XYZ file of C-alpha atoms in Angstrom:
353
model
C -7.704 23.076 -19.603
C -10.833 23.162 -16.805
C -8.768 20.546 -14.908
C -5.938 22.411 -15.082
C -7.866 25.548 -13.967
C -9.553 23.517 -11.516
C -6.644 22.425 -10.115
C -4.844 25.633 -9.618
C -7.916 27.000 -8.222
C -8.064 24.499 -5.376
C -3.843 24.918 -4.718
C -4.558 29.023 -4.431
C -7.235 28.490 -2.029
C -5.021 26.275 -0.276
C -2.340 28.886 -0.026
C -5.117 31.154 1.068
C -6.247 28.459 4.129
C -2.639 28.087 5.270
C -1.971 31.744 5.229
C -4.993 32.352 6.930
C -4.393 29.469 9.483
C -0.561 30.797 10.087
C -2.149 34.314 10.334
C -4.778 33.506 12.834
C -1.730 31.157 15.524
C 0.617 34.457 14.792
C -2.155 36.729 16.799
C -3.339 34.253 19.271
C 0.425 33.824 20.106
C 1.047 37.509 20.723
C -2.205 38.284 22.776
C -1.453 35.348 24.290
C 2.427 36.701 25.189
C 0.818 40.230 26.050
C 1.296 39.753 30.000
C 5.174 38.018 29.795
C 6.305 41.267 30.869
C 4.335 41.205 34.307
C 6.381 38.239 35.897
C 3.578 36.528 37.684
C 5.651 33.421 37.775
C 6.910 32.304 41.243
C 8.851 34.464 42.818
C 12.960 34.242 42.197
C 15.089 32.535 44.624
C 18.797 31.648 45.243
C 20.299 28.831 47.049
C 22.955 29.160 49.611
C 24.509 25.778 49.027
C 26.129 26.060 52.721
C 23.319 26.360 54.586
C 21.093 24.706 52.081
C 18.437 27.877 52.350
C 16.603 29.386 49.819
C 16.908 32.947 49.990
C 13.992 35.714 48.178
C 16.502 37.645 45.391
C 16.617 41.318 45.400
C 14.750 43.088 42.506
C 15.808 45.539 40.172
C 13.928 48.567 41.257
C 15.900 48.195 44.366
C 18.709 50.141 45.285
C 22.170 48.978 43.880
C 24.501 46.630 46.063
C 27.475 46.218 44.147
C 28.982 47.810 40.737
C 28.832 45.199 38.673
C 26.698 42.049 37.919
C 27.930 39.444 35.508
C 24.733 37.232 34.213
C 25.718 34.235 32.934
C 22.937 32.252 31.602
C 23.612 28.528 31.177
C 21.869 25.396 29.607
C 23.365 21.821 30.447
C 26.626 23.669 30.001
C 28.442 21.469 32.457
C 31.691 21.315 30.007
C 31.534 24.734 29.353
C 30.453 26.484 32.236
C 33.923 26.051 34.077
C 35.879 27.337 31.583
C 33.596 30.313 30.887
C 33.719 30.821 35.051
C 37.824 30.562 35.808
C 38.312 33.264 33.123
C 35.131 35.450 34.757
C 36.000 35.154 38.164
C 39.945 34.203 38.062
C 41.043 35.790 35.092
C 44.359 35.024 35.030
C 46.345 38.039 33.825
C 49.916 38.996 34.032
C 50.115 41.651 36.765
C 53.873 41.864 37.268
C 55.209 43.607 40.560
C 58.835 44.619 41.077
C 58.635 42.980 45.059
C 62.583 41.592 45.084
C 64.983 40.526 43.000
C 66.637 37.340 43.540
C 69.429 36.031 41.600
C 68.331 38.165 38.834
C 64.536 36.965 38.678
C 61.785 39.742 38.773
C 59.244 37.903 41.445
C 55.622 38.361 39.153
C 52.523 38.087 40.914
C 49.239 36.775 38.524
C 46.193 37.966 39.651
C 42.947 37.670 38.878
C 41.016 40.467 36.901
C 38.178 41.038 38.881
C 39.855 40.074 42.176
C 42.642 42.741 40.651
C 40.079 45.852 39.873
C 39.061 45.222 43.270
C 42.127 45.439 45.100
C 43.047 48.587 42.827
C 40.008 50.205 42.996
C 37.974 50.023 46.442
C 34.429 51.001 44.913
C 34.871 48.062 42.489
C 32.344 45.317 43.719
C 31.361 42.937 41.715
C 28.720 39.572 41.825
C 28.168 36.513 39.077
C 24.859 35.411 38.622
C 24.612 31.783 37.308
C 21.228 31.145 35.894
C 20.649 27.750 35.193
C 17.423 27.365 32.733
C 16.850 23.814 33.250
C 19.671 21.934 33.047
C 19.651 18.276 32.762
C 22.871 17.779 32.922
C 25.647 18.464 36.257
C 25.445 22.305 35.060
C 23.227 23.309 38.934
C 26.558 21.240 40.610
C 29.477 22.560 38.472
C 27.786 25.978 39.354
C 27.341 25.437 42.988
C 31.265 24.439 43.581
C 32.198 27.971 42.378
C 29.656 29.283 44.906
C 31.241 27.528 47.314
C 34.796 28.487 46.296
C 33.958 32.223 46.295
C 31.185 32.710 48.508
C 27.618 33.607 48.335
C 27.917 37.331 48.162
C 30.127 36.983 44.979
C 28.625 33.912 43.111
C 24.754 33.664 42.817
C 22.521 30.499 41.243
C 19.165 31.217 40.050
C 17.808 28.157 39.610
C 14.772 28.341 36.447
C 13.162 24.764 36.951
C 12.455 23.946 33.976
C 13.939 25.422 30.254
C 12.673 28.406 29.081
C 15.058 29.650 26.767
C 18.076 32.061 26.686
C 15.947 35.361 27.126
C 14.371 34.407 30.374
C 16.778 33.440 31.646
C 18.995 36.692 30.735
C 15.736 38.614 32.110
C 15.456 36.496 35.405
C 19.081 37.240 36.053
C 18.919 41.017 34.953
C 15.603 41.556 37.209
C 17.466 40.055 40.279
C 21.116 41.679 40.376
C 22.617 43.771 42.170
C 24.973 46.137 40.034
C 25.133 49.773 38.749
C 25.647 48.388 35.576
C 24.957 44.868 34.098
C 26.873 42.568 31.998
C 25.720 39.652 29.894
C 28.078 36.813 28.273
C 27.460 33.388 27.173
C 28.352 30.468 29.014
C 30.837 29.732 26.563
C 33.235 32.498 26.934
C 33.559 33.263 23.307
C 34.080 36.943 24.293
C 37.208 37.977 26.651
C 35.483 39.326 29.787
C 38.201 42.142 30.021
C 36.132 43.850 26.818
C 34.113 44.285 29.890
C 36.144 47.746 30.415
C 35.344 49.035 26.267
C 31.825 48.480 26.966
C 32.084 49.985 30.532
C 34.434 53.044 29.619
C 31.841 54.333 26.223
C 29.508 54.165 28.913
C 30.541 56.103 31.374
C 31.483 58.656 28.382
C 28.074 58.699 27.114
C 26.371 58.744 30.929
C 29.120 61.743 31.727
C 27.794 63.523 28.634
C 23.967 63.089 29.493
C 24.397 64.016 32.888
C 26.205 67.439 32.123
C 23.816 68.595 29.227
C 21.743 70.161 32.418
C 25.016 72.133 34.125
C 25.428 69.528 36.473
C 28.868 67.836 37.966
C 29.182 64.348 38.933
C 26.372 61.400 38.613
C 26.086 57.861 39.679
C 26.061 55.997 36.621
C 23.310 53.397 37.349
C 20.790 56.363 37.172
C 21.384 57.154 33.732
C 19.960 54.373 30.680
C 22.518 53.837 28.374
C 23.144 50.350 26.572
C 26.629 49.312 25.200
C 26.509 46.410 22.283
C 29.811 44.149 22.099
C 29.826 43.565 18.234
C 31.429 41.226 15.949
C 30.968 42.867 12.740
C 34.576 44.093 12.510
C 35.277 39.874 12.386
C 32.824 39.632 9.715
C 34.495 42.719 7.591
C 37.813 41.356 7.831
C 37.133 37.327 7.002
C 38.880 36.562 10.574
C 35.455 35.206 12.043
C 35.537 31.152 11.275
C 31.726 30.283 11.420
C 30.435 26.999 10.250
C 28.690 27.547 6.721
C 24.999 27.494 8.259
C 25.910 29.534 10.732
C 27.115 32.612 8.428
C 24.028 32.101 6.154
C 21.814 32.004 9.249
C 23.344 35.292 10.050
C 23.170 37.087 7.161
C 19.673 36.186 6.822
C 19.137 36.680 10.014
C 20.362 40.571 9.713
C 18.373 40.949 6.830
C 14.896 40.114 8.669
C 15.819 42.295 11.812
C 16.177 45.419 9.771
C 12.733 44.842 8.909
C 11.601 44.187 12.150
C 13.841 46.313 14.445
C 15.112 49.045 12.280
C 19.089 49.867 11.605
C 21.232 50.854 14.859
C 23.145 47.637 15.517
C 24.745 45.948 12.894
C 25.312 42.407 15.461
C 22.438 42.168 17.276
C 22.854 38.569 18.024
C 26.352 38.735 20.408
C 26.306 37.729 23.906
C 28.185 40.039 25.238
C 26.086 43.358 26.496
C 26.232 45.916 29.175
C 23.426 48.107 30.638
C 23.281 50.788 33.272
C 20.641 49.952 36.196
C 18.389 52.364 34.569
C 18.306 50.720 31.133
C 18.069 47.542 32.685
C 14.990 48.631 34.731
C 13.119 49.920 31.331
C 13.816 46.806 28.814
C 13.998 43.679 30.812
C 10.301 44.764 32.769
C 8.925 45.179 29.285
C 10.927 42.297 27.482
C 8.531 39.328 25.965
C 10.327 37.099 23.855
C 12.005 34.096 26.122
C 14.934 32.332 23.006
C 17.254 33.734 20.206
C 15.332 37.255 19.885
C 15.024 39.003 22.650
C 18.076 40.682 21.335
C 16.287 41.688 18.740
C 13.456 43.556 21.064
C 16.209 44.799 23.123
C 17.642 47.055 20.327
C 13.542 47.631 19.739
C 12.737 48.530 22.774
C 15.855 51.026 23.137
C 14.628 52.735 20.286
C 11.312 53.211 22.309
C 12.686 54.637 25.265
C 15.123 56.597 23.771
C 17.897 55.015 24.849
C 21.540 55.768 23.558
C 22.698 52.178 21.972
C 26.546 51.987 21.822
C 28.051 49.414 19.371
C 31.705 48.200 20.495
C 34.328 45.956 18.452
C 35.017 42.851 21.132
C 37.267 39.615 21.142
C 35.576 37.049 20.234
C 36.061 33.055 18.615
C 33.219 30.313 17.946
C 33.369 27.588 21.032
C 32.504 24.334 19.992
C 28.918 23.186 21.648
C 27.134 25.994 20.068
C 22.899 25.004 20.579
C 22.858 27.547 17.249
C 21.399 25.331 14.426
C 19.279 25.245 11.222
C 17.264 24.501 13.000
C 16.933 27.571 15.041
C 15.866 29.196 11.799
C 12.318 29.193 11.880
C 11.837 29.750 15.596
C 14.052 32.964 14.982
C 11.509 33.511 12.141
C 8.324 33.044 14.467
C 10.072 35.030 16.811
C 10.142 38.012 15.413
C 7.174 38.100 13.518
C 5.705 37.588 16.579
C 7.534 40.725 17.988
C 6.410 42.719 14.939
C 2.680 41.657 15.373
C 2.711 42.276 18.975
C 4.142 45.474 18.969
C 2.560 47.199 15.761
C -0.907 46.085 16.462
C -0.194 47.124 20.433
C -1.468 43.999 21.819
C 2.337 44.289 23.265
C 1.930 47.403 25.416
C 5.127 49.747 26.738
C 5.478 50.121 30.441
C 7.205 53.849 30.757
């Protein structure tokens, strides 16, 4: 019986040391991650691949350019980045136009969606910002031929040097576009990029509404923080999403732990598709800290902070093969986010307002 107790004993003050140890690495990570918000890397450039010159990006806290930025983070994604890019920046979409008629035949034009907004609407500009976080692969090439194919002022490439994970390099892009408002999507174009204009339209709803709570008429959208959430929980209600097994536990799980950590608000937190006016931008991705899988998390966190309206939108949207998603993402999701909760509730993680 003494062994017994002896031995217990020894495996409960074991628990305690490991506890204690996991404890201690969990606050020297977040002081240590207290400053990621102050970007005293290197400055951001991006290449002109014609004239071979690197050129300083602009900044966010600068004066819009264009009306919408597309960030596009990719990781060796050279098989998946073209695919993702034709539908971006050549959408092909049926745009018939009654020109002639000969022999009976209706002469259709097909024109690309953004190249089409743009030739409807005259204050539609637009730019795609590539930002490659490391690749090792012929992802910095495959994106340079579409910079070449559309020009510099439509197609950017941020290059990162060296992998940091999918939240810097979302935040690099975000800190360094252009737009009034600001879309992210995933390399793999699992989400349509014409759910672009559901995102963009409960926007400009919401900004409309903000603006004329004071009397006023008429407001220039990027001034006003609003964020817009594409969503696939309508997919999950309906048994029309086909995850892989791990992938549907991960997220269910996954959901689970974020209501502890971030609160309700968002029901799919973890969808690549999102859209921010300039404003919103400007407050969450100068304060954003965590660099992989949840910094979508301390988006919808941070939001809640500032006060920001957080719109959740029913998008388009089918599993790509090539997804970097595995079990083994669990426990650095995990750390993640306990790291977020540490940081932020013992204020080692301090708000910039």
């Amino acid at each position: 019986m003494e062994l017994l107790w002896t031995i217990a004993e020894l495996f409960f003050a074991l628990i305690l040391i490991v506890a204690s140890l996991f404890l201690s690495a969990m606050f020297f990570e977040a002081y240590r991650r207290r400053n990621n918000n102050k970007h005293i890397d290197s400055p951001a450039f991006f290449e002109d691949p014609t004239s071979l010159k690197q050129v300083p990006c602009p900044h966010l806290v600068d004066p819009a350019e264009k009306y919408i930025s597309l960030i596009i983070p990719a990781f060796n994604e050279e098989h998946r980045l073209p695919a993702a890019l034709d539908e971006t920046i050549e959408y092909v979409e049926a745009c018939y136009f009654s020109l002639a008629y000969m022999k009976d035949d209706i002469v259709s034009l097909r024109c690309s969606y953004l190249d089409k907004r743009a030739a409807m609407d005259k204050s539609f500009t637009y730019e795609v910002l590539i930002v490659d976080d490391g690749s090792a692969d012929g992802t910095k090439r495959v994106a340079f031929d579409y910079v070449r194919k559309n020009s510099v002022d439509n197609v950017r490439v941020i290059l990162l040097g060296r992998n940091h994970g999918k939240g810097e390099a979302i935040r690099k892009g975000m800190l360094h576009a252009r737009g009034e408002i600001l879309l992210m999507l995933d390399a793999d174009g699992a989400t349509k990029v014409n759910d672009l204009e559901k995102l963009e339209n409960k926007i400009r709803a919401v900004a409309s509404a903000e603006d004329t709570k004071d009397g006023k008429s008429g407001f220039r959208i990027a001034d006003i923080p609003v964020a817009a959430f594409g969503s696939r929980a309508h997919l999950e209600e309906k048994a029309l999403a086909t995850r892989k097994w791990y992938r549907n536990f991960l997220m269910k799980g996954f959901h689970i732990v974020v209501l502890m950590a971030a609160g309700p608000g968002i029901r799919d937190t973890q969808c690549g598709f999102k859209m921010f006016t300039r404003a919103a931008a400007r407050k969450l991705f100068t304060n954003i800290r965590l660099k992989r899988w949840c910094f979508d998390v301390e988006l919808v966190f941070l939001c809640k902070q500032f006060g920001i309206p957080m719109l959740e939108i029913s998008v388009n949207w089918s599993e790509i093969p090539g997804s970097k998603v595995n079990l083994l993402s669990i426990p650095n999701m995990l750390w993640e986010l306990a790291l977020m909760s540490v940081g932020y509730r013992t204020r080692l993680w301090k708000i910039s307002y």
